[in-house]
Tab-separated table of C-alpha atoms in Angstrom:
chain	number	residue	atom	x	y	z
A	1	MET	CA	-6.285	1.519	-22.724
A	2	LYS	CA	-3.590	4.129	-22.664
A	3	LYS	CA	-0.084	2.825	-22.529
A	4	ILE	CA	2.392	4.039	-19.925
A	5	PRO	CA	5.376	5.736	-21.563
A	6	ALA	CA	8.593	3.630	-21.224
A	7	ALA	CA	10.514	6.352	-19.361
A	8	THR	CA	7.595	6.677	-16.790
A	9	ALA	CA	7.465	2.862	-16.415
A	10	GLU	CA	11.271	2.761	-15.796
A	11	ASP	CA	11.056	5.449	-13.012
A	12	LEU	CA	8.162	3.778	-11.232
A	13	LEU	CA	9.292	0.180	-11.589
A	14	ARG	CA	11.456	-0.151	-8.578
A	15	PRO	CA	9.058	1.364	-5.898
A	16	VAL	CA	6.085	-0.465	-7.271
A	17	TRP	CA	7.929	-3.837	-7.190
A	18	ILE	CA	9.095	-3.184	-3.622
A	19	ARG	CA	5.663	-2.310	-2.486
A	20	ALA	CA	4.243	-5.331	-4.230
A	21	VAL	CA	6.692	-7.770	-2.677
A	22	LEU	CA	6.287	-6.207	0.788
A	23	THR	CA	2.466	-6.397	0.386
A	24	VAL	CA	2.678	-10.145	-0.617
A	25	ALA	CA	4.942	-10.833	2.446
A	26	PHE	CA	2.543	-9.154	4.772
A	27	ALA	CA	-0.510	-10.882	3.209
A	28	VAL	CA	1.103	-14.343	3.484
A	29	LEU	CA	2.055	-13.702	7.134
A	30	ALA	CA	-1.442	-12.383	7.999
A	31	ILE	CA	-3.348	-15.031	6.283
A	32	PHE	CA	-1.247	-18.212	6.942
A	33	TRP	CA	0.470	-17.626	10.219
A	34	GLN	CA	-0.999	-19.658	13.033
A	35	ASN	CA	-1.201	-18.792	16.759
A	36	GLU	CA	-1.043	-15.043	16.303
A	37	SER	CA	-0.216	-13.044	19.348
A	38	LEU	CA	-0.441	-9.274	20.121
A	39	ALA	CA	3.308	-9.047	19.619
A	40	LEU	CA	3.141	-10.521	16.110
A	41	LEU	CA	0.197	-8.200	15.297
A	42	LYS	CA	1.994	-5.100	16.499
A	43	TYR	CA	5.399	-5.879	14.877
A	44	SER	CA	3.924	-7.059	11.576
A	45	LEU	CA	1.771	-3.956	11.284
A	46	ALA	CA	4.697	-1.777	12.247
A	47	ALA	CA	6.920	-3.367	9.691
A	48	PHE	CA	4.314	-3.235	6.884
A	49	PHE	CA	3.428	0.408	7.551
A	50	VAL	CA	6.991	1.739	7.925
A	51	LEU	CA	8.462	-0.234	4.951
A	52	GLY	CA	5.341	0.537	2.917
A	53	ALA	CA	5.758	4.191	3.654
A	54	SER	CA	9.282	3.985	2.423
A	55	ALA	CA	8.204	2.363	-0.821
A	56	VAL	CA	5.472	5.002	-1.273
A	57	TRP	CA	7.981	7.727	-0.520
A	58	ASP	CA	10.370	6.304	-3.316
A	59	TYR	CA	7.358	6.530	-5.745
A	60	VAL	CA	6.617	10.083	-4.675
A	61	LYS	CA	10.283	11.108	-5.271
A	62	SER	CA	9.986	10.252	-8.967
A	63	SER	CA	9.814	13.299	-11.175
A	64	VAL	CA	7.295	11.665	-13.406
A	65	VAL	CA	4.615	11.659	-10.693
A	66	PRO	CA	2.370	14.709	-10.943
A	67	GLU	CA	2.624	17.275	-8.052
A	68	LYS	CA	-1.109	16.859	-7.209
A	69	LEU	CA	-0.576	13.145	-6.597
A	70	ARG	CA	2.796	13.584	-4.806
A	71	ALA	CA	1.230	15.732	-2.115
A	72	ASN	CA	-1.458	13.142	-1.394
A	73	LEU	CA	0.958	10.129	-1.421
A	74	ALA	CA	3.498	11.989	0.780
A	75	LEU	CA	0.722	12.676	3.300
A	76	GLY	CA	-0.277	8.970	3.175
A	77	ALA	CA	3.290	7.791	3.544
A	78	ALA	CA	3.723	10.016	6.573
A	79	LEU	CA	0.534	8.622	8.203
A	80	TRP	CA	1.786	5.073	7.534
A	81	GLY	CA	5.120	5.927	9.103
A	82	VAL	CA	3.374	7.273	12.291
A	83	SER	CA	0.891	4.333	12.229
A	84	GLY	CA	3.828	1.908	12.106
A	85	ILE	CA	5.601	3.571	15.019
A	86	ALA	CA	2.287	3.824	17.039
A	87	ALA	CA	1.593	0.043	16.378
A	88	ILE	CA	4.756	-0.911	18.244
A	89	PHE	CA	3.398	0.729	21.379
A	90	ALA	CA	-0.159	-0.510	21.101
A	91	PRO	CA	-1.229	-1.743	24.575
A	92	SER	CA	-3.921	-4.104	23.364
A	93	THR	CA	-5.309	-5.813	20.287
A	94	ALA	CA	-8.181	-3.206	20.077
A	95	ALA	CA	-5.575	-0.364	20.155
A	96	ALA	CA	-3.637	-2.112	17.344
A	97	ALA	CA	-6.799	-2.531	15.296
A	98	ILE	CA	-7.639	1.074	15.678
A	99	ILE	CA	-4.153	2.122	14.631
A	100	ALA	CA	-4.248	-0.161	11.665
A	101	ALA	CA	-7.719	1.153	10.716
A	102	VAL	CA	-6.556	4.677	10.826
A	103	GLY	CA	-3.429	3.755	8.688
A	104	PHE	CA	-5.299	1.867	6.047
A	105	PHE	CA	-8.235	4.288	5.871
A	106	GLY	CA	-5.970	7.359	5.773
A	107	MET	CA	-3.651	5.996	3.122
A	108	GLY	CA	-6.789	4.782	1.244
A	109	VAL	CA	-8.206	8.376	1.234
A	110	ALA	CA	-4.769	9.877	0.135
A	111	GLU	CA	-4.489	7.420	-2.769
A	112	LEU	CA	-8.040	7.632	-3.837
A	113	VAL	CA	-8.239	11.463	-3.858
A	114	GLY	CA	-4.744	11.815	-5.309
A	115	GLY	CA	-5.431	9.283	-8.079
A	116	LEU	CA	-8.811	10.860	-9.017
A	117	ARG	CA	-7.149	14.245	-9.238
A	118	VAL	CA	-4.614	13.233	-11.956
A	119	ARG	CA	-6.121	10.074	-13.567
A	120	ALA	CA	-6.775	11.977	-16.838
A	121	GLU	CA	-3.099	12.989	-17.298
A	122	PHE	CA	-1.270	10.200	-15.390
A	123	THR	CA	-2.209	6.628	-16.417
A	124	PRO	CA	-0.581	4.932	-13.418
A	125	ALA	CA	-2.960	6.834	-11.205
A	126	ARG	CA	-5.640	4.204	-11.914
A	127	ASP	CA	-3.730	1.949	-9.532
A	128	GLN	CA	-3.836	4.618	-6.798
A	129	VAL	CA	-7.621	4.860	-7.269
A	130	LEU	CA	-8.091	1.075	-6.898
A	131	LEU	CA	-5.537	0.846	-3.966
A	132	GLY	CA	-7.222	3.805	-2.234
A	133	GLY	CA	-10.611	2.117	-2.382
A	134	LEU	CA	-9.226	-1.100	-1.049
A	135	GLY	CA	-7.404	0.761	1.753
A	136	ILE	CA	-10.621	2.579	2.733
A	137	VAL	CA	-12.615	-0.722	2.852
A	138	THR	CA	-9.824	-2.470	4.816
A	139	GLY	CA	-9.725	0.405	7.266
A	140	ILE	CA	-13.478	0.299	7.767
A	141	GLY	CA	-13.271	-3.475	8.194
A	142	LEU	CA	-10.649	-3.090	10.870
A	143	GLY	CA	-12.751	-0.384	12.624
A	144	VAL	CA	-15.728	-2.700	12.679
A	145	GLY	CA	-13.576	-5.606	13.841
A	146	VAL	CA	-11.845	-3.680	16.663
A	147	SER	CA	-13.076	-6.240	19.293
A	148	LEU	CA	-11.482	-9.275	17.521
A	149	ASP	CA	-8.513	-11.207	18.723
A	150	PRO	CA	-5.090	-10.791	16.985
A	151	HIS	CA	-6.020	-13.615	14.596
A	152	GLY	CA	-9.151	-11.765	13.508
A	153	VAL	CA	-7.550	-8.436	13.143
A	154	LEU	CA	-4.728	-9.958	11.004
A	155	GLY	CA	-7.331	-11.819	9.039
A	156	ILE	CA	-9.164	-8.597	8.079
A	157	ALA	CA	-5.909	-6.702	7.304
A	158	GLY	CA	-4.565	-9.731	5.397
A	159	THR	CA	-7.810	-10.090	3.310
A	160	GLY	CA	-7.536	-6.453	2.195
A	161	VAL	CA	-3.823	-6.657	1.660
A	162	ILE	CA	-3.953	-9.772	-0.449
A	163	VAL	CA	-6.249	-8.026	-2.969
A	164	MET	CA	-3.781	-5.072	-2.865
A	165	ALA	CA	-0.895	-7.453	-3.471
A	166	VAL	CA	-2.537	-8.942	-6.530
A	167	LEU	CA	-3.147	-5.411	-7.904
A	168	LEU	CA	0.375	-4.257	-7.178
A	169	LEU	CA	1.841	-7.392	-8.824
A	170	ILE	CA	-0.211	-6.741	-11.920
A	171	SER	CA	0.845	-3.127	-11.909
A	172	ALA	CA	4.504	-3.999	-11.382
A	173	ALA	CA	4.409	-6.577	-14.226
A	174	GLY	CA	2.735	-4.054	-16.541
A	175	LEU	CA	5.387	-1.443	-15.810
A	176	THR	CA	8.154	-4.057	-16.387
A	177	HIS	CA	6.526	-4.824	-19.777
A	178	ASP	CA	6.207	-1.132	-20.702
A	179	ALA	CA	9.783	-0.412	-19.548
A	180	ARG	CA	11.114	-3.224	-21.668
A	181	LYS	CA	9.634	-1.649	-24.781
A	182	SER	CA	12.180	1.111	-24.591
A	183	ALA	CA	14.970	-1.414	-24.504
A	184	SER	CA	13.874	-3.055	-27.854
């Protein structure tokens, strides 16, 4: 397995940790919160998408991220931002599920395509490939589960996000390890 250069790891460390912690928080809320309501669904999706878009944007701004990946991730971050704002105004659970499906699926495609385009020259892109696949599957699940209640929609989103959270935590820990090598 190729190691990530220490300078690259240092640059990516903060945005990956932020996204990991945010993803864990949403997963915990989605999986363990009882008595979900449309309001909780809308505002938790909005917070996840808008804050997640901010973390992805911080990642995109790093000069170590290849241009081919930047374009895809910037598009995905923009879609998440729009999805977050749209979620606030969702008039029903079905509308919120559709908005979430579009957000997860769109970001998934952006990460998968961007990661595949640069995986040979940019080792961290393997995370985008995996996150992209998970986003696509989560988006499809939400599209299929559009008729569910808020508990069901959060359950589908939470299931996908908990796997993403584990992947992001592993990635963040690996970046931390690789960044510390430069200090020693």
